[in-house]
Coordinates of C-alpha atoms in Angstrom, one line a residue:
M197 CA -14.5 26.0 6.4
V198 CA -13.0 28.4 8.9
H199 CA -10.0 26.8 10.5
R200 CA -10.1 27.1 14.3
K201 CA -6.9 27.0 16.3
G202 CA -5.4 23.6 16.3
R203 CA -7.7 22.3 13.5
Y204 CA -6.8 21.4 9.9
L205 CA -8.0 19.3 7.1
F206 CA -6.0 16.4 5.5
T207 CA -7.0 14.5 2.4
S208 CA -6.0 11.1 1.0
E209 CA -7.2 9.1 -2.0
S210 CA -7.3 5.5 -3.1
V211 CA -8.0 3.8 -6.5
S212 CA -9.7 0.5 -7.1
E213 CA -8.1 -2.6 -8.5
G214 CA -9.7 -1.7 -11.9
H215 CA -7.9 1.6 -12.2
P216 CA -5.5 1.4 -15.2
D217 CA -2.4 2.0 -13.1
K218 CA -3.5 -0.6 -10.6
V219 CA -4.2 -3.1 -13.3
C220 CA -0.6 -2.7 -14.3
D221 CA 0.6 -3.1 -10.7
Q222 CA -1.3 -6.3 -10.3
I223 CA -0.1 -7.8 -13.6
S224 CA 3.5 -6.9 -12.7
D225 CA 3.2 -8.5 -9.3
A226 CA 1.4 -11.5 -10.8
V227 CA 4.5 -12.0 -12.9
L228 CA 6.6 -11.8 -9.8
D229 CA 4.4 -14.4 -8.0
A230 CA 4.7 -16.7 -11.0
C231 CA 8.4 -16.5 -10.8
F232 CA 8.5 -17.1 -7.0
R233 CA 6.2 -20.2 -7.2
E234 CA 9.0 -22.0 -9.1
D235 CA 12.1 -20.1 -8.2
P236 CA 12.3 -18.1 -4.9
F237 CA 15.6 -16.7 -6.0
S238 CA 14.2 -15.0 -9.1
R239 CA 15.4 -11.5 -10.0
V240 CA 12.4 -9.5 -11.3
A241 CA 11.9 -6.0 -12.4
C242 CA 8.7 -6.1 -14.4
E243 CA 6.8 -3.1 -15.7
T244 CA 3.4 -3.1 -17.4
A245 CA 1.6 -0.6 -19.5
V246 CA -2.1 -0.7 -20.7
K247 CA -4.0 1.3 -23.2
D248 CA -7.4 0.5 -24.8
N249 CA -7.3 -3.3 -25.4
N250 CA -3.5 -3.6 -25.3
V251 CA -1.1 -4.8 -22.6
F252 CA 2.6 -4.3 -22.7
I253 CA 4.9 -6.2 -20.3
L254 CA 8.5 -5.0 -20.2
G255 CA 11.5 -5.4 -18.0
E256 CA 14.4 -7.6 -16.8
I257 CA 13.8 -11.0 -15.3
T258 CA 16.2 -13.8 -14.4
T259 CA 14.4 -16.9 -13.3
K260 CA 14.2 -20.7 -13.7
A261 CA 10.4 -20.4 -13.8
K262 CA 8.6 -21.1 -17.0
L263 CA 6.5 -18.0 -17.5
D264 CA 3.3 -17.7 -19.6
F265 CA 3.0 -13.9 -19.7
D266 CA -0.1 -14.1 -21.9
S267 CA -2.1 -16.2 -19.4
I268 CA -0.8 -14.2 -16.4
A269 CA -2.0 -11.0 -17.9
R270 CA -5.4 -12.3 -19.0
N271 CA -6.1 -14.1 -15.7
T272 CA -5.3 -11.0 -13.8
I273 CA -7.6 -8.8 -15.9
R274 CA -10.4 -11.4 -15.7
R275 CA -10.1 -11.6 -11.9
I276 CA -10.3 -7.8 -11.6
G277 CA -13.7 -8.0 -13.4
Y278 CA -13.2 -6.6 -16.9
T279 CA -15.4 -8.0 -19.6
P280 CA -15.8 -7.2 -23.3
N281 CA -18.5 -4.6 -22.8
C282 CA -16.0 -2.5 -20.9
G283 CA -13.8 -2.2 -23.9
F284 CA -10.9 -4.0 -22.1
D285 CA -11.4 -7.7 -22.9
P286 CA -9.3 -10.3 -21.0
D287 CA -9.9 -12.9 -23.8
N288 CA -9.1 -10.7 -26.8
C289 CA -6.8 -8.0 -25.7
R290 CA -3.3 -7.9 -27.3
V291 CA -0.5 -8.9 -24.9
S292 CA 3.0 -7.8 -26.0
V293 CA 6.1 -8.9 -24.1
F294 CA 9.5 -7.2 -24.1
V295 CA 11.6 -8.9 -21.3
R296 CA 15.3 -9.7 -21.0
A297 CA 17.6 -11.0 -18.3
Q298 CA 18.8 -8.8 -15.5
S299 CA 22.1 -6.9 -16.1
P300 CA 25.1 -8.8 -14.7
D301 CA 26.4 -5.4 -13.4
I302 CA 23.5 -5.2 -11.1
S303 CA 23.4 -8.9 -10.3
Q304 CA 27.0 -9.0 -9.0
G305 CA 26.3 -6.4 -6.3
V306 CA 23.1 -8.1 -5.2
S307 CA 24.3 -11.8 -5.2
E308 CA 25.9 -13.0 -2.0
G309 CA 29.6 -13.7 -2.5
E310 CA 29.9 -11.8 -5.8
G311 CA 31.2 -8.4 -6.7
L312 CA 33.1 -6.1 -4.3
F313 CA 31.2 -7.4 -1.2
K314 CA 30.8 -10.9 0.1
E315 CA 27.5 -10.1 1.7
Q316 CA 24.3 -9.6 -0.2
G317 CA 24.0 -5.9 -1.1
A318 CA 21.1 -3.6 -1.8
G319 CA 19.5 -4.0 -5.3
D320 CA 19.6 -0.3 -5.9
Q321 CA 20.5 3.0 -4.2
G322 CA 17.8 5.1 -2.7
L323 CA 15.9 6.1 0.4
M324 CA 12.8 4.4 1.8
F325 CA 10.4 5.5 4.5
G326 CA 8.0 3.7 6.9
Y327 CA 5.4 5.4 9.0
A328 CA 2.9 4.5 11.8
T329 CA 0.4 6.5 13.9
N330 CA -1.9 5.4 16.7
E331 CA -4.9 7.2 15.3
T332 CA -6.5 4.0 14.0
P333 CA -6.4 0.3 15.0
E334 CA -4.3 -0.4 11.9
L335 CA -1.7 2.1 13.2
M336 CA -2.3 4.0 9.9
P337 CA -3.6 7.5 9.1
L338 CA -7.4 7.6 9.1
P339 CA -7.8 9.3 5.7
I340 CA -6.0 6.5 3.7
V341 CA -7.7 3.8 5.8
L342 CA -11.2 5.1 5.0
S343 CA -10.3 5.7 1.3
H344 CA -9.2 2.1 0.9
N345 CA -12.1 0.7 2.9
L346 CA -14.6 2.6 0.7
L347 CA -13.2 0.9 -2.4
L348 CA -12.9 -2.5 -0.8
S349 CA -16.6 -2.2 0.1
L350 CA -17.4 -1.0 -3.5
A351 CA -15.5 -4.0 -5.0
S352 CA -17.3 -6.5 -2.7
I353 CA -20.7 -5.1 -3.6
R354 CA -19.8 -5.1 -7.3
R355 CA -18.8 -8.7 -7.2
S356 CA -21.9 -9.7 -5.2
G357 CA -24.1 -8.2 -7.9
K358 CA -26.0 -6.2 -5.3
I359 CA -25.4 -3.1 -7.4
P360 CA -25.4 -4.6 -10.9
Y361 CA -24.4 -1.5 -12.9
L362 CA -21.0 -1.2 -11.3
R363 CA -17.8 -1.6 -13.4
P364 CA -14.2 -2.1 -12.1
D365 CA -12.6 1.4 -12.4
A366 CA -13.1 3.6 -9.3
K367 CA -11.5 6.3 -7.1
S368 CA -12.2 7.5 -3.6
Q369 CA -11.0 10.5 -1.6
V370 CA -11.5 11.3 2.1
T371 CA -10.9 14.6 3.8
V372 CA -10.6 14.4 7.6
E373 CA -10.7 17.3 10.0
Y374 CA -8.0 17.0 12.7
A375 CA -8.0 18.7 16.1
D376 CA -4.6 19.0 17.9
G377 CA -3.2 16.2 15.7
K378 CA -6.1 13.8 16.3
P379 CA -8.9 12.9 13.8
L380 CA -12.1 14.6 14.7
R381 CA -14.6 14.0 11.8
V382 CA -14.8 13.3 8.1
D383 CA -15.4 16.6 6.3
T384 CA -15.7 15.4 2.7
V385 CA -16.0 12.1 0.8
V386 CA -15.5 11.7 -3.0
I387 CA -16.3 8.5 -4.9
S388 CA -16.1 8.2 -8.6
T389 CA -17.2 4.8 -9.9
Q390 CA -17.4 3.5 -13.4
H391 CA -20.9 2.3 -14.4
R392 CA -22.7 0.9 -17.3
P393 CA -24.6 3.4 -19.6
G394 CA -28.1 4.7 -18.9
I395 CA -28.0 4.8 -15.0
P396 CA -29.4 8.0 -13.5
H397 CA -26.8 10.0 -11.5
S398 CA -29.3 10.3 -8.7
R399 CA -29.5 6.6 -8.3
I400 CA -25.7 6.2 -8.3
K401 CA -25.3 8.9 -5.7
D402 CA -28.0 7.5 -3.5
D403 CA -26.5 4.0 -3.7
M404 CA -23.0 5.2 -2.9
I405 CA -24.0 7.2 0.1
K406 CA -26.4 4.7 1.6
Q407 CA -24.6 1.4 0.8
I408 CA -20.9 2.4 0.7
I409 CA -20.1 5.7 2.4
I410 CA -22.3 5.6 5.5
P411 CA -21.6 2.0 6.4
T412 CA -17.8 2.4 5.9
C413 CA -17.2 5.8 7.5
G414 CA -19.6 5.2 10.4
R415 CA -19.1 7.5 13.3
W416 CA -16.7 9.8 11.5
V417 CA -19.4 11.4 9.3
D418 CA -21.9 13.9 10.6
D419 CA -24.7 16.2 9.3
E420 CA -22.1 18.6 7.9
T421 CA -20.1 16.0 5.9
K422 CA -20.1 16.7 2.2
Y423 CA -20.5 14.0 -0.4
Y424 CA -19.4 14.1 -4.1
V425 CA -20.4 11.1 -6.1
N426 CA -19.3 11.0 -9.8
P427 CA -19.0 14.8 -9.7
T428 CA -18.7 15.0 -13.5
G429 CA -22.1 13.4 -13.8
S430 CA -21.1 10.3 -15.7
F431 CA -18.3 7.7 -15.6
V432 CA -19.1 5.1 -18.4
I433 CA -15.7 5.1 -20.2
G434 CA -13.1 3.9 -17.7
G435 CA -10.2 1.5 -17.3
P436 CA -7.5 1.5 -20.0
V437 CA -10.0 2.8 -22.5
G438 CA -10.4 6.0 -20.6
D439 CA -6.8 6.4 -19.5
A440 CA -3.4 4.7 -20.1
G441 CA -2.0 2.8 -17.1
V442 CA 1.6 2.2 -16.0
T443 CA 3.1 0.3 -13.1
G444 CA 4.3 2.4 -10.2
R445 CA 2.3 5.5 -10.6
K446 CA 0.2 5.2 -7.3
I447 CA 3.0 5.3 -4.7
I448 CA 1.1 7.5 -2.3
V449 CA -2.0 5.3 -2.5
D450 CA 0.3 2.3 -1.9
T451 CA 1.7 3.8 1.3
Y452 CA 0.3 6.4 3.8
G453 CA -1.9 8.6 1.7
G454 CA 0.5 11.6 1.9
H455 CA 1.2 11.4 5.7
G456 CA 4.9 10.9 6.4
S457 CA 7.6 11.1 3.7
H458 CA 8.2 9.0 0.5
G459 CA 11.5 8.2 -1.1
G460 CA 10.0 8.0 -4.6
G461 CA 10.4 4.3 -5.3
A462 CA 7.5 2.1 -6.4
F463 CA 6.9 -1.5 -5.2
S464 CA 5.1 -3.6 -7.7
G465 CA 6.9 -5.8 -10.1
K466 CA 10.1 -5.7 -8.0
D467 CA 11.5 -8.7 -6.2
P468 CA 12.5 -8.0 -2.6
T469 CA 16.2 -7.8 -3.3
K470 CA 15.3 -4.4 -4.5
V471 CA 15.2 -2.2 -1.4
D472 CA 12.6 0.1 -2.9
R473 CA 10.2 -2.7 -1.8
S474 CA 11.8 -4.7 1.0
A475 CA 13.3 -1.7 2.9
A476 CA 10.0 0.1 2.8
Y477 CA 8.4 -2.9 4.3
A478 CA 11.1 -3.1 6.9
A479 CA 10.7 0.6 7.7
R480 CA 7.0 0.1 8.2
Y481 CA 7.7 -2.9 10.5
I482 CA 10.0 -0.8 12.6
A483 CA 7.7 2.2 12.8
K484 CA 4.7 0.1 13.6
N485 CA 6.4 -1.7 16.5
V486 CA 7.7 1.6 17.9
V487 CA 4.1 3.0 18.0
A488 CA 2.5 -0.3 19.2
A489 CA 5.0 -0.4 22.1
G490 CA 3.9 3.1 23.2
L491 CA 7.3 4.6 22.6
A492 CA 5.6 7.3 20.5
D493 CA 2.2 8.2 19.0
K494 CA 3.8 8.7 15.6
C495 CA 7.0 7.4 14.1
E496 CA 8.7 7.7 10.8
V497 CA 11.7 5.6 9.8
Q498 CA 14.1 6.4 7.0
L499 CA 16.5 3.8 5.5
A500 CA 19.0 4.7 2.8
Y501 CA 21.2 2.4 0.7
A502 CA 24.0 2.3 -1.8
I503 CA 23.7 -0.3 -4.6
G504 CA 25.6 -3.5 -3.8
V505 CA 26.3 -2.4 -0.1
A506 CA 24.5 -4.3 2.7
Q507 CA 24.7 -1.8 5.5
P508 CA 22.4 1.2 5.1
V509 CA 24.2 4.5 4.6
S510 CA 21.8 6.0 7.1
I511 CA 19.0 5.0 9.5
L512 CA 16.7 7.7 11.1
T513 CA 13.8 7.4 13.5
H514 CA 11.7 10.6 13.9
C515 CA 8.6 10.8 16.2
F516 CA 7.4 14.4 15.6
G517 CA 7.6 15.3 19.2
T518 CA 5.3 12.5 20.3
N519 CA 7.9 10.2 21.8
R520 CA 7.8 9.2 25.5
V521 CA 11.4 8.2 25.6
P522 CA 14.4 10.0 24.0
E523 CA 14.6 9.5 20.3
E524 CA 18.3 8.5 20.8
R525 CA 17.1 5.6 22.9
I526 CA 14.5 4.6 20.2
A527 CA 17.3 4.6 17.6
E528 CA 19.4 2.4 19.8
L529 CA 16.6 -0.1 20.2
V530 CA 15.9 -0.1 16.5
A531 CA 19.5 -0.8 15.7
K532 CA 19.5 -3.6 18.2
H533 CA 16.3 -5.5 17.3
F534 CA 15.4 -4.9 13.7
P535 CA 16.9 -6.2 10.4
V536 CA 18.1 -3.5 8.0
K537 CA 20.5 -5.3 5.8
P538 CA 18.8 -6.7 2.6
A539 CA 19.4 -10.4 3.3
A540 CA 18.3 -10.0 7.0
I541 CA 15.1 -8.2 5.9
L542 CA 14.3 -11.0 3.4
D543 CA 14.8 -13.7 6.1
E544 CA 13.0 -11.8 9.0
L545 CA 9.9 -11.0 6.9
D546 CA 10.0 -14.1 4.7
L547 CA 9.8 -12.2 1.5
R548 CA 10.8 -14.8 -1.1
R549 CA 7.2 -16.1 -1.4
P550 CA 4.4 -15.6 -4.0
I551 CA 2.4 -13.1 -1.9
Y552 CA 2.7 -9.9 -4.0
E553 CA -0.3 -9.7 -6.3
K554 CA -2.7 -9.1 -3.4
T555 CA -0.4 -6.2 -2.2
A556 CA -0.9 -4.4 -5.5
S557 CA -4.3 -2.9 -4.7
Y558 CA -5.8 -1.2 -1.6
G559 CA -2.4 -0.5 0.0
H560 CA 0.6 -2.4 1.1
F561 CA 0.2 -1.3 4.8
G562 CA -2.5 -1.6 7.4
R563 CA -3.8 -4.9 6.1
D564 CA -4.9 -7.7 8.3
D565 CA -3.3 -10.6 6.4
P566 CA -0.7 -13.0 7.8
D567 CA 1.3 -12.8 4.6
F568 CA 1.9 -9.1 5.3
T569 CA 4.6 -10.0 7.8
W570 CA 5.8 -6.3 8.0
E571 CA 2.5 -5.6 9.8
R572 CA 3.4 -7.8 12.8
T573 CA 3.9 -6.1 16.2
D574 CA 5.8 -9.0 17.6
K575 CA 8.6 -6.8 18.9
S576 CA 6.5 -4.3 20.7
D577 CA 6.6 -5.9 24.1
L578 CA 10.4 -6.2 24.0
L579 CA 10.7 -2.6 23.0
R580 CA 8.4 -1.4 25.7
K581 CA 10.3 -3.5 28.3
E582 CA 13.8 -2.3 27.3
A583 CA 12.6 1.3 27.0
G584 CA 11.5 1.1 30.7
L585 CA 7.8 1.9 29.9
L586 CA 5.3 0.5 32.4
H587 CA 2.3 0.8 30.2
K588 CA 0.7 -0.4 27.1
A589 CA -0.3 2.2 24.5
V590 CA -3.6 2.1 22.7
H591 CA -5.2 4.3 20.2
Q592 CA -5.9 8.0 20.7
G593 CA -3.0 8.3 23.1
I594 CA -4.8 6.5 26.0
E595 CA -2.5 4.4 28.2
V596 CA -3.6 1.1 29.8
P597 CA -1.5 -0.5 32.6
L598 CA 0.1 -3.8 32.0
D599 CA -1.6 -6.8 33.7
G600 CA -0.8 -6.9 37.4
E601 CA 0.3 -3.3 37.7

């Protein structure tokens, strides 16, 4: 494509719940949920690896919960949809467990009243980012929203049996053309889906375009949109038989599809005392409320921590020149109204609950689920009022007056 002035292409990808890395993320978060069901103060750092018909669970866990790792792994694999004819068998795979208690050196910095600080500190050092944009109703970038929705639709149709040859492993990729920073159209869609042997490629392509892509992408596709379905021609061998999987390898899929920045920390298998997870949720909560309030069309928030220290070493809000009030004022409002210390984040977002397995596929952000408390925009009216804005912001930068104005 010839790039006209002010136009560019941006691509994001997603992977299905049956992708080997996502299998691992879900098992790790299923372990976390099992801990939290019995002990909401569990300390969990659980990693999973899969290859062929083998599952390895490793990490550091301190909990009062009685854990049946074998059942947790098998039930997760079975829920995803793997069966013996996929080569990854929930009933007969080998589950190996290598888990010990959390290091007391870490625990003393994270437990309230222990170590050098009386206040609960961050579970690790590091930097975390949150992002929001008003280009979609979810306040997420369009490419990652469409990439996730394609695979959610694919999973729903697979489970319904409407397309009986589908198997759990799949990937999607969507390229969106932007004009002056706003999404204009979908330029390219890629879907690769695992399938049983003997299915003609032409049938798979036709089914994917008619039953998945067109209904999902809707008005964004046009006569020039390009479609690539199983571009290698066949995708029979998939899941852990096709590739090894490891927890934490899909951090861009989990977040914003490459828009905004990323601090490098993964989420799954980590209890929320670890700021890799909880502070990333808090940063999204802040950024989403800033955009929902109309203070900016786009907002990125960075939080950074030292292990064992409660107060972040830095807090940054950046609006890419789309802000309607000075960024200094936005920073003041963020500091005034949002939790940034680990204990405050856990309380505000109610994170000591068994809600994490469902976060581990199809993205941690932009989801319409009451358990995803970091997706609330409950502070947007307050921010708008204190910023002195007399309008509500809606998508695509259009402003709508408040009632009675």
